[in-house]
Every structure is written in C-alpha cells, then in structure tokens.
PDB file of N, CA, C and O in Angstrom:
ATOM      1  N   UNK A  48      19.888 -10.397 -11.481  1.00 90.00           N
ATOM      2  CA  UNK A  48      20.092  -9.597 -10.281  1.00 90.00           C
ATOM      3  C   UNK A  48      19.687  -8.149 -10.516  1.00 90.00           C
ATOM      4  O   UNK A  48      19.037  -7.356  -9.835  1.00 90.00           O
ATOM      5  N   UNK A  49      20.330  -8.053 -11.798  1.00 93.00           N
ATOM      6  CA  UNK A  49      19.501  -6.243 -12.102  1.00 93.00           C
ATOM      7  C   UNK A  49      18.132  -5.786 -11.600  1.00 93.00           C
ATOM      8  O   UNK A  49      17.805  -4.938 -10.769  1.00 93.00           O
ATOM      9  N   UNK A  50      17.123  -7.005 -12.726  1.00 91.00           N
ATOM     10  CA  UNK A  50      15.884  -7.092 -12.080  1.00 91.00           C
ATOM     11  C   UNK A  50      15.399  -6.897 -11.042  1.00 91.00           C
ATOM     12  O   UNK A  50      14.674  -5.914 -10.890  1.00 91.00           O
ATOM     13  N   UNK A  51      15.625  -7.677 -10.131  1.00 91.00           N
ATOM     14  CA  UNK A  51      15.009  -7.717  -9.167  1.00 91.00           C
ATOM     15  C   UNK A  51      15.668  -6.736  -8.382  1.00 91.00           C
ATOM     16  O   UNK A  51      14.987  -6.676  -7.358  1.00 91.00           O
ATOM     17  N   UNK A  52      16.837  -5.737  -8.258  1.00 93.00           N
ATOM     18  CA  UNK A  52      16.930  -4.717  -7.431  1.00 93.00           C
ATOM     19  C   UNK A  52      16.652  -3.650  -8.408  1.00 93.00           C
ATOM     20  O   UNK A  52      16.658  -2.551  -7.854  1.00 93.00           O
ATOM     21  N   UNK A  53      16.406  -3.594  -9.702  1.00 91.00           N
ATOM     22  CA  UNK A  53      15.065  -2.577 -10.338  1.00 91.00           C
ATOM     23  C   UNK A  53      13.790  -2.669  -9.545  1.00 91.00           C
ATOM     24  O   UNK A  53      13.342  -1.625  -9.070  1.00 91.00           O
ATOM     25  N   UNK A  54      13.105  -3.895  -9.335  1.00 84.00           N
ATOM     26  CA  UNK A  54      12.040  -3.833  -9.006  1.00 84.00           C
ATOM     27  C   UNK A  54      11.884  -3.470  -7.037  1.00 84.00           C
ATOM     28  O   UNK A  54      10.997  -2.883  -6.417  1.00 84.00           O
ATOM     29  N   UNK A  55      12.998  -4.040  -6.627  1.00 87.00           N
ATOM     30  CA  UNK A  55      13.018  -3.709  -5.589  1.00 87.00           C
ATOM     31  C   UNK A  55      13.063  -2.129  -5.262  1.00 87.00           C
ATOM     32  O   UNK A  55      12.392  -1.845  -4.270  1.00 87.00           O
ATOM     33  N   UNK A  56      13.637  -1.162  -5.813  1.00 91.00           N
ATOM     34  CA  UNK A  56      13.779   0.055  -5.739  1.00 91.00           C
ATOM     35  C   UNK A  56      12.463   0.859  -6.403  1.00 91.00           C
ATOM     36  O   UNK A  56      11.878   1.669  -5.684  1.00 91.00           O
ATOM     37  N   UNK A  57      12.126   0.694  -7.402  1.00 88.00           N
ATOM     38  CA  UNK A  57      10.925   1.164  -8.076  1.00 88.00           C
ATOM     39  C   UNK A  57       9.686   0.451  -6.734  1.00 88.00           C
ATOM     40  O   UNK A  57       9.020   1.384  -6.287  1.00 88.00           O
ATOM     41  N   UNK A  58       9.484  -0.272  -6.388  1.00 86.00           N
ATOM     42  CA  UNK A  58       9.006  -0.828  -4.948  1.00 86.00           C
ATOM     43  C   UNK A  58       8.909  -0.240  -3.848  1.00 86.00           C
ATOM     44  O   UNK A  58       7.835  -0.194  -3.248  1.00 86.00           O
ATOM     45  N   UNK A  59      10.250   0.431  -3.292  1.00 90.00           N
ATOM     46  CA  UNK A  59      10.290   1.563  -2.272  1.00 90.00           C
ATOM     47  C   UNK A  59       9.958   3.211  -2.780  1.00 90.00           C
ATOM     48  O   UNK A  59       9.687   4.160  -2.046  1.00 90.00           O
ATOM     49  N   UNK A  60      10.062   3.199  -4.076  1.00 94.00           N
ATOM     50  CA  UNK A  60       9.678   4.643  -4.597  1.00 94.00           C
ATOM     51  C   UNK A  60       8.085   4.623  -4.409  1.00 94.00           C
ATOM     52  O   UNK A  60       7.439   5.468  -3.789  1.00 94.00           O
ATOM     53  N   UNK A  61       7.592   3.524  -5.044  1.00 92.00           N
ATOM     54  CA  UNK A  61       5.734   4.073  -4.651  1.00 92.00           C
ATOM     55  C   UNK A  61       5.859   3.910  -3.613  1.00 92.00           C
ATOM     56  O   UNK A  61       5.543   4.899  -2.951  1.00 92.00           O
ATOM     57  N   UNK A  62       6.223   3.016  -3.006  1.00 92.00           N
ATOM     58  CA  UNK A  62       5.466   2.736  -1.384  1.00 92.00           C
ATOM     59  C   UNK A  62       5.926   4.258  -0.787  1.00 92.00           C
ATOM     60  O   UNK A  62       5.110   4.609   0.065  1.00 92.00           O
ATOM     61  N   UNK A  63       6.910   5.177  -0.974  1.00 95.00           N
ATOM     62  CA  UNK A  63       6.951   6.196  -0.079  1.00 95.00           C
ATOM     63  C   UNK A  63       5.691   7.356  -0.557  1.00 95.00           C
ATOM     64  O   UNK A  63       4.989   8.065   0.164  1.00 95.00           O
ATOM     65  N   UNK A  64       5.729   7.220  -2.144  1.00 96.00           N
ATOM     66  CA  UNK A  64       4.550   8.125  -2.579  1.00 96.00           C
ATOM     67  C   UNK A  64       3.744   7.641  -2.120  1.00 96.00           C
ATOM     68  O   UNK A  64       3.236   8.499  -1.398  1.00 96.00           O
ATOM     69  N   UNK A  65       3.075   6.523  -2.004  1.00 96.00           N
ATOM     70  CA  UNK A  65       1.452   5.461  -1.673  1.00 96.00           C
ATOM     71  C   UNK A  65       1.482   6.371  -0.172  1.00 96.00           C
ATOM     72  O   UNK A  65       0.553   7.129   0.107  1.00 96.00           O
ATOM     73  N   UNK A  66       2.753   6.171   0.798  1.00 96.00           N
ATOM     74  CA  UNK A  66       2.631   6.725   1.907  1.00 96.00           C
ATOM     75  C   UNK A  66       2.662   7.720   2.275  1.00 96.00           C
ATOM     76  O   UNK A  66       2.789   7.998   3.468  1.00 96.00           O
ATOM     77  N   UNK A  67       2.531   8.719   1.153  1.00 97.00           N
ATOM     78  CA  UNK A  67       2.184  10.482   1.541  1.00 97.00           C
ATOM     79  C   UNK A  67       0.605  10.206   1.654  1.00 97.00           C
ATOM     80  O   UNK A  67      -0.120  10.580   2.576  1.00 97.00           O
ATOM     81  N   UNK A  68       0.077   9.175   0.063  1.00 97.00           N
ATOM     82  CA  UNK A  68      -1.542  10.004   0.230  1.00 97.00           C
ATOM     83  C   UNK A  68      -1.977   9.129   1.900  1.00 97.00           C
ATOM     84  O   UNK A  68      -2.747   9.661   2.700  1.00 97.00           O
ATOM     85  N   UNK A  69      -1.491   8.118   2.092  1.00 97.00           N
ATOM     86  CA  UNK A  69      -2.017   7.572   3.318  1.00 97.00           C
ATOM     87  C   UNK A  69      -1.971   8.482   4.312  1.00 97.00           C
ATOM     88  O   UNK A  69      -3.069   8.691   4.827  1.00 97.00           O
ATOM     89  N   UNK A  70      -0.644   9.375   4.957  1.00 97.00           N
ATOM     90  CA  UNK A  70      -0.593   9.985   5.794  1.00 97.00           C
ATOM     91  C   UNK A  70      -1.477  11.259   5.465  1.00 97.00           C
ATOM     92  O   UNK A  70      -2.386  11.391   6.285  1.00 97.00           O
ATOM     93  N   UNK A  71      -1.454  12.055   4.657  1.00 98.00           N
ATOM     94  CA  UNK A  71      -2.470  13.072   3.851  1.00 98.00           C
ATOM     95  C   UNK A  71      -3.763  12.985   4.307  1.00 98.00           C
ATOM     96  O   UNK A  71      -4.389  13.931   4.785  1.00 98.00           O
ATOM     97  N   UNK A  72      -4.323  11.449   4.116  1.00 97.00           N
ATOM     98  CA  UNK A  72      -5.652  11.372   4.421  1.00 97.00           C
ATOM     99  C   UNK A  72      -5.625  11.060   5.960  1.00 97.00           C
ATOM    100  O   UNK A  72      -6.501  11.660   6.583  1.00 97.00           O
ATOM    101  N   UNK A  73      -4.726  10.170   6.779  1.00 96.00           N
ATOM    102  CA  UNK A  73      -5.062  10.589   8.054  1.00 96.00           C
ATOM    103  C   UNK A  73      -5.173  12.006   8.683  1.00 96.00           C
ATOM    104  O   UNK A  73      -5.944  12.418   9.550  1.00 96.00           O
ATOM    105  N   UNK A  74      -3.978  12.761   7.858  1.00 97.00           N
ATOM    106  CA  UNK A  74      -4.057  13.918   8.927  1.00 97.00           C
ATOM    107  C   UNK A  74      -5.043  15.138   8.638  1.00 97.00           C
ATOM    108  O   UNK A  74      -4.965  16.212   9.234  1.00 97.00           O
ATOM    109  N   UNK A  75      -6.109  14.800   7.513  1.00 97.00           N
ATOM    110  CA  UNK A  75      -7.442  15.336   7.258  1.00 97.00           C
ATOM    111  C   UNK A  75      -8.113  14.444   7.951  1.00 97.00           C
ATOM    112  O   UNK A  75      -9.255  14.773   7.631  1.00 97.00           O
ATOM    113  N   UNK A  76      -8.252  13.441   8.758  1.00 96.00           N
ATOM    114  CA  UNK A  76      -9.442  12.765   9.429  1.00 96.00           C
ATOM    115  C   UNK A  76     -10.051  11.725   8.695  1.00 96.00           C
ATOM    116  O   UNK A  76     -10.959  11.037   9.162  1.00 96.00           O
ATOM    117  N   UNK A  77      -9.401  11.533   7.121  1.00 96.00           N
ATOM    118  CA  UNK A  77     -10.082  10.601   6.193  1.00 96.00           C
ATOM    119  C   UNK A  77      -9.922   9.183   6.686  1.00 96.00           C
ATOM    120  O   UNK A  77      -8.857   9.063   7.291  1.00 96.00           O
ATOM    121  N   UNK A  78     -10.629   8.071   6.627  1.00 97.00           N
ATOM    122  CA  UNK A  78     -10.727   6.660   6.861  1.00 97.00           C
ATOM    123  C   UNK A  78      -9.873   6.638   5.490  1.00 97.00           C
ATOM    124  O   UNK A  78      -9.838   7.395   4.520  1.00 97.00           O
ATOM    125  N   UNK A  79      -9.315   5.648   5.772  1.00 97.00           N
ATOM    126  CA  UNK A  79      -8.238   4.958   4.782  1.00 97.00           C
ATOM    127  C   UNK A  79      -8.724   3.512   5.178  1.00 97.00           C
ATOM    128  O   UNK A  79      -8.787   3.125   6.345  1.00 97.00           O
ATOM    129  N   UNK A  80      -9.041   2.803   4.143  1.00 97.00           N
ATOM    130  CA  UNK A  80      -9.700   1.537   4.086  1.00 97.00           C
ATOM    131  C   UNK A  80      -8.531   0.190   4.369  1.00 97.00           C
ATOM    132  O   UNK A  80      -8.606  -0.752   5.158  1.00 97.00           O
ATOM    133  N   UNK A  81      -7.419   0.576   3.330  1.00 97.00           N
ATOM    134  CA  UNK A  81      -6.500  -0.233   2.895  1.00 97.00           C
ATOM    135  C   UNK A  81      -5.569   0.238   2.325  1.00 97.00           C
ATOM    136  O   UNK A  81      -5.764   1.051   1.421  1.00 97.00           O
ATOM    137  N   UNK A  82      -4.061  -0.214   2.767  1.00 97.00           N
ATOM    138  CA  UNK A  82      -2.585   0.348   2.134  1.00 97.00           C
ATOM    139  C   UNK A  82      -2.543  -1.160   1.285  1.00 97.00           C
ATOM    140  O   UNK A  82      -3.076  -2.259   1.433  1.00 97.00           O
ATOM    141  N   UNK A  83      -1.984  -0.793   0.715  1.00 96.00           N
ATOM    142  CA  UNK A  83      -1.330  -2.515  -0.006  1.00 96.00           C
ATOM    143  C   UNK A  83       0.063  -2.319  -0.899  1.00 96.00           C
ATOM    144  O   UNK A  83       0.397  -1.389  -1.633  1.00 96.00           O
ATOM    145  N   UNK A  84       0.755  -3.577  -0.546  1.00 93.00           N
ATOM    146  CA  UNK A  84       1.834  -3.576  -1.077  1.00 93.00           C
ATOM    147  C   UNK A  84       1.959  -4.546  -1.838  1.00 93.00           C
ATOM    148  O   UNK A  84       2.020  -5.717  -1.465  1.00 93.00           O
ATOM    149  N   UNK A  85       2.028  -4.010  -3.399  1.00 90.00           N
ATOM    150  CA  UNK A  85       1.300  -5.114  -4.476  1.00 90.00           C
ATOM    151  C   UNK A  85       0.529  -4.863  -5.031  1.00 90.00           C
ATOM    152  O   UNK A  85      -0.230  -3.958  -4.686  1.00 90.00           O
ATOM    153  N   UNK A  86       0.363  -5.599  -6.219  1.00 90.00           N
ATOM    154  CA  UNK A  86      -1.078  -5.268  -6.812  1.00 90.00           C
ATOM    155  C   UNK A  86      -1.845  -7.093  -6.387  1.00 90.00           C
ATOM    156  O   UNK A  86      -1.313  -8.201  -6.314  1.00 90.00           O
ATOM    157  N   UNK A  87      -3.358  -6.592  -6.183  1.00 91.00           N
ATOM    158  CA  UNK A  87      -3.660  -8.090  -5.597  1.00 91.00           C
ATOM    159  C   UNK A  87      -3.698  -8.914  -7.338  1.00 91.00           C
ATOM    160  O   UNK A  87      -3.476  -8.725  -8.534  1.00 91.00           O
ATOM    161  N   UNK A  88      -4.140  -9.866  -6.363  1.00 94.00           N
ATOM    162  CA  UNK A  88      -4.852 -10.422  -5.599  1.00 94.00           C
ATOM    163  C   UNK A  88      -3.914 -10.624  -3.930  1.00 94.00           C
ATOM    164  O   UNK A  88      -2.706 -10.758  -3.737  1.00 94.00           O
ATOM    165  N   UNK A  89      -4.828 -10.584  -3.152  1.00 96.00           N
ATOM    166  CA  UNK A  89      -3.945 -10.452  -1.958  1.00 96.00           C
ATOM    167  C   UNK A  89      -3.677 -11.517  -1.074  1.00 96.00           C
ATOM    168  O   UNK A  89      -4.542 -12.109  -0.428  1.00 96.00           O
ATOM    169  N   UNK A  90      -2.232 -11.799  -1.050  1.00 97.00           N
ATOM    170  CA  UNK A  90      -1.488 -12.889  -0.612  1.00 97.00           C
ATOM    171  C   UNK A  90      -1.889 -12.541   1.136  1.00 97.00           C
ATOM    172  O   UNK A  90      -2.762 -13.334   1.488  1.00 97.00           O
ATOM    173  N   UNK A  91      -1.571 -11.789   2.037  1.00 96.00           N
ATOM    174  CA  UNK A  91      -2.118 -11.427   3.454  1.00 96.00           C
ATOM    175  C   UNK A  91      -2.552  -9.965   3.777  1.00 96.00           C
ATOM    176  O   UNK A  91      -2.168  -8.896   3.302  1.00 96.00           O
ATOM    177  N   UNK A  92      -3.465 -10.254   4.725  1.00 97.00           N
ATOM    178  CA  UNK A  92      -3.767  -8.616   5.244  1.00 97.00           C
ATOM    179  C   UNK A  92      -4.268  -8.846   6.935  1.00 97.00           C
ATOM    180  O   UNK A  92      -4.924  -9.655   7.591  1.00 97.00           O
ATOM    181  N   UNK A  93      -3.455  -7.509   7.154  1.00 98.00           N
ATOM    182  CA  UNK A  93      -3.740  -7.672   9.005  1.00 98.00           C
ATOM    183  C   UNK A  93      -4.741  -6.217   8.928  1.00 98.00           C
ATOM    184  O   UNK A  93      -4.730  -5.405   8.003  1.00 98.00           O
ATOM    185  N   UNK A  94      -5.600  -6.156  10.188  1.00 98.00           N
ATOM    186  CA  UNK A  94      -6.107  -4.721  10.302  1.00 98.00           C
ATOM    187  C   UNK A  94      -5.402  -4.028  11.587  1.00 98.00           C
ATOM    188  O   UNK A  94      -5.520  -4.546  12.698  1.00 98.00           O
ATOM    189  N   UNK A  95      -4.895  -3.206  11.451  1.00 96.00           N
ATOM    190  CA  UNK A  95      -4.534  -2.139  12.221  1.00 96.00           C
ATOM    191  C   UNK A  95      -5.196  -1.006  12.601  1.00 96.00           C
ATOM    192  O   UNK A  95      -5.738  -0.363  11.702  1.00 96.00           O
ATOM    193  N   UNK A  96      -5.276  -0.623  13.699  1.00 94.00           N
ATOM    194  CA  UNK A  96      -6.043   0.690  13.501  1.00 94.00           C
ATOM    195  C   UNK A  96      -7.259   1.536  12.437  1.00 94.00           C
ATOM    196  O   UNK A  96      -7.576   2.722  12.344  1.00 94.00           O
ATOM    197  N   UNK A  97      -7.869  -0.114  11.506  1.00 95.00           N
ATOM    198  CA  UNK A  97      -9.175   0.639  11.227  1.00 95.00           C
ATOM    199  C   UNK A  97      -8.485   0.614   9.326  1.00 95.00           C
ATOM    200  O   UNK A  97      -8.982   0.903   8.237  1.00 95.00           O
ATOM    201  N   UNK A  98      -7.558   0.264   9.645  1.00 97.00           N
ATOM    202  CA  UNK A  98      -6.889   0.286   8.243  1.00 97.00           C
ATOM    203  C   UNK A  98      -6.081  -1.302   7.476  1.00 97.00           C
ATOM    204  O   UNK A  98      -4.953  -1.774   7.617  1.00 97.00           O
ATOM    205  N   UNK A  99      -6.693  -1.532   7.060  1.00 97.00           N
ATOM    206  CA  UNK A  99      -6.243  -3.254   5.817  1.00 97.00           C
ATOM    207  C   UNK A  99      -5.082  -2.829   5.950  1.00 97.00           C
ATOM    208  O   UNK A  99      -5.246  -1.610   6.002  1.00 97.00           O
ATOM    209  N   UNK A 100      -3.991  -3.034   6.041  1.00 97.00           N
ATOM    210  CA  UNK A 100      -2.764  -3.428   5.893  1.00 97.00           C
ATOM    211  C   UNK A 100      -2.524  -4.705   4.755  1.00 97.00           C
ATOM    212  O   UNK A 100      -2.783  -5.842   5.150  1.00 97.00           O
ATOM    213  N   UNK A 101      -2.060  -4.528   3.431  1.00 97.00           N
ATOM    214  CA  UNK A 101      -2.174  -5.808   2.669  1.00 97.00           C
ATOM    215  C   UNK A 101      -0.229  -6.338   1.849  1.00 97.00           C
ATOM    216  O   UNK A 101       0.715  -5.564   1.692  1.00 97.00           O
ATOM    217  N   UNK A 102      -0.257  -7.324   1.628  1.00 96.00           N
ATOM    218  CA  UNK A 102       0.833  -7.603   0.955  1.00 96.00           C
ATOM    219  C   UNK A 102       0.115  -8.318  -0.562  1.00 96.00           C
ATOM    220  O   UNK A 102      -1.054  -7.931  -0.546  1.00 96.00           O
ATOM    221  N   UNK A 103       0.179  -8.564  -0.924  1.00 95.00           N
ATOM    222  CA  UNK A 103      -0.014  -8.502  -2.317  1.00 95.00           C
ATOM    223  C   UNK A 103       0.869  -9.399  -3.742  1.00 95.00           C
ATOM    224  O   UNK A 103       2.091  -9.281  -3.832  1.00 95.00           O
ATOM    225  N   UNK A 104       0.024 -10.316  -4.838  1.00 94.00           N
ATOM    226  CA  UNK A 104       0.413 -11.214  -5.326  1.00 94.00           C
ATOM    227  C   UNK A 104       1.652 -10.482  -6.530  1.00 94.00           C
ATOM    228  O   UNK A 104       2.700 -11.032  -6.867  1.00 94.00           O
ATOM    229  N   UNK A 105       1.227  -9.332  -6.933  1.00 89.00           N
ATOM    230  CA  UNK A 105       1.935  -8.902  -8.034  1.00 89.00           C
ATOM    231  C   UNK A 105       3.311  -7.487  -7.725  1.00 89.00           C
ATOM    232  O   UNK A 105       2.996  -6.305  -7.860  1.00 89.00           O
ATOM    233  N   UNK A 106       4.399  -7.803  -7.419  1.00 80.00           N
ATOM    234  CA  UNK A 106       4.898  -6.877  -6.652  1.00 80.00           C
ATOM    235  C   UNK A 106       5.614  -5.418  -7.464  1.00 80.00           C
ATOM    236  O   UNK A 106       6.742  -5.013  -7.185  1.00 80.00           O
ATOM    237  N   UNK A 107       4.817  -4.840  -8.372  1.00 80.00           N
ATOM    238  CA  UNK A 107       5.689  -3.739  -9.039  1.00 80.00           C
ATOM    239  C   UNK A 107       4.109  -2.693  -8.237  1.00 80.00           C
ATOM    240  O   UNK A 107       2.928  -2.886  -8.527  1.00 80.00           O
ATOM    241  N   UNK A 108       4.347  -2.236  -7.798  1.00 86.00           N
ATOM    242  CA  UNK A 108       3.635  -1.220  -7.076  1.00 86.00           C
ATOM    243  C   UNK A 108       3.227  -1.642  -5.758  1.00 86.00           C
ATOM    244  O   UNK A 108       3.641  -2.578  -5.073  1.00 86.00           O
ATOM    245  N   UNK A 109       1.989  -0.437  -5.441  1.00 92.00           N
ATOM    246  CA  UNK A 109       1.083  -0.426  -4.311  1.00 92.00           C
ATOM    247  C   UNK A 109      -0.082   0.242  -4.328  1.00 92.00           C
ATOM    248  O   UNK A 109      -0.501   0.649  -5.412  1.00 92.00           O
ATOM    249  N   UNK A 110      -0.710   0.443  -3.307  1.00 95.00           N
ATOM    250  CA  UNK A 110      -1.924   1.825  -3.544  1.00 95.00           C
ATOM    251  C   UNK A 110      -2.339   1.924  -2.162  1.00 95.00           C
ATOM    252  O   UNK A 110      -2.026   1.176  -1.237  1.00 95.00           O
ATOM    253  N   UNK A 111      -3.265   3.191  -2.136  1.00 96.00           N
ATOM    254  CA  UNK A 111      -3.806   3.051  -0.393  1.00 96.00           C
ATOM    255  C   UNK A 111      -5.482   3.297  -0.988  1.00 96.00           C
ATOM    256  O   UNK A 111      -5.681   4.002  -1.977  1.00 96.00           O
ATOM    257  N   UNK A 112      -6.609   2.620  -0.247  1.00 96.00           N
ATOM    258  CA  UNK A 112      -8.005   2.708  -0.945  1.00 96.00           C
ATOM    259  C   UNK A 112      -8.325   3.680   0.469  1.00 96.00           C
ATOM    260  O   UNK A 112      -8.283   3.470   1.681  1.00 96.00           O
ATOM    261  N   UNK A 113      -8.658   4.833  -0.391  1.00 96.00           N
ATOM    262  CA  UNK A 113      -9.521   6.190   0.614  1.00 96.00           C
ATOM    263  C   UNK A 113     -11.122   5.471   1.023  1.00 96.00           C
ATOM    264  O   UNK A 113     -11.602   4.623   0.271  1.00 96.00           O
ATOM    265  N   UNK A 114     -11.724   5.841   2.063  1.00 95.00           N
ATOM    266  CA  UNK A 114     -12.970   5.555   2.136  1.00 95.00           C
ATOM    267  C   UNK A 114     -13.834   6.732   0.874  1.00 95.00           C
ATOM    268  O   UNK A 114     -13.521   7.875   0.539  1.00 95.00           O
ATOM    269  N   UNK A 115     -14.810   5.984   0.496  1.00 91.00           N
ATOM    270  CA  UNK A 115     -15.603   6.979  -0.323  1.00 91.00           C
ATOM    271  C   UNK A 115     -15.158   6.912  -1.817  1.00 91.00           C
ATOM    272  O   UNK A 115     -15.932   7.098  -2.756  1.00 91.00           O
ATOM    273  N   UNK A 116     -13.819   6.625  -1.941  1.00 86.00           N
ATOM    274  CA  UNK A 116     -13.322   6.528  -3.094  1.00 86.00           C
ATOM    275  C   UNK A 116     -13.498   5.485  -4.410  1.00 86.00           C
ATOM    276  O   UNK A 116     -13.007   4.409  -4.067  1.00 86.00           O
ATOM    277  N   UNK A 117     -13.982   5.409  -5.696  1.00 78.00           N
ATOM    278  CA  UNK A 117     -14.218   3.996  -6.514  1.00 78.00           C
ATOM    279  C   UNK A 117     -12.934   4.035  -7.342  1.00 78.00           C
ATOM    280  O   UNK A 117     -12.683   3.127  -8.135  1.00 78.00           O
TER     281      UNK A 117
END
C-alpha cells in the first residue's frame, strides 16, 4: 500500500510540473504536440484542441512534447 500511494503522489507532483511547461507554452503561442501521463509506450490518446492527450504504459512520470522540440 505504501507503494503505490508513493507512486501515486510522486504521479501528481510531475503531472503539476509537466503542467506548468504545457500551460507556459500555450500562453507563448507554442504548439504543444502531446501531454502524456506515463512513460510510453502508449496505452490511449485522444486529440484535443491540436494537442495528444496520452495515458501511458509505465506510470512513474509524464512529459509534454513542445513542437520543434527533439
């Protein structure tokens, strides 16, 4: 039980950092390709507004892919 509400919490800590650079780059005008929650391989993804929305096979993180970015 530890575990998994370690991982659950370390889980909501990136996803709020992942979700500064996301908002960051919208509110410079940047295309944001893809948020993901997970590291893939990627279990689902919807598009929203121009942006991958993903959930993801490996769950100790996330990331958001900037356009332009390798």
């Amino acid at each position: 039980m530890t575990i998994l509400l370690f991982i659950l919490v370390l889980l909501m800590l990136v996803l709020g950092h992942e979700f500064g650079h996301f908002w960051a780059a919208k509110m410079a005008g940047i295309r944001v390709d893809e948020f993901g929650v997970g590291l893939p391989p990627r279990i689902f993804g919807r598009i929203r507004r121009g942006t991958l929305w993903s959930i993801n096979w490996i769950p100790l993180g996330g990331f958001v892919r900037i356009f332009g970015e390798d």
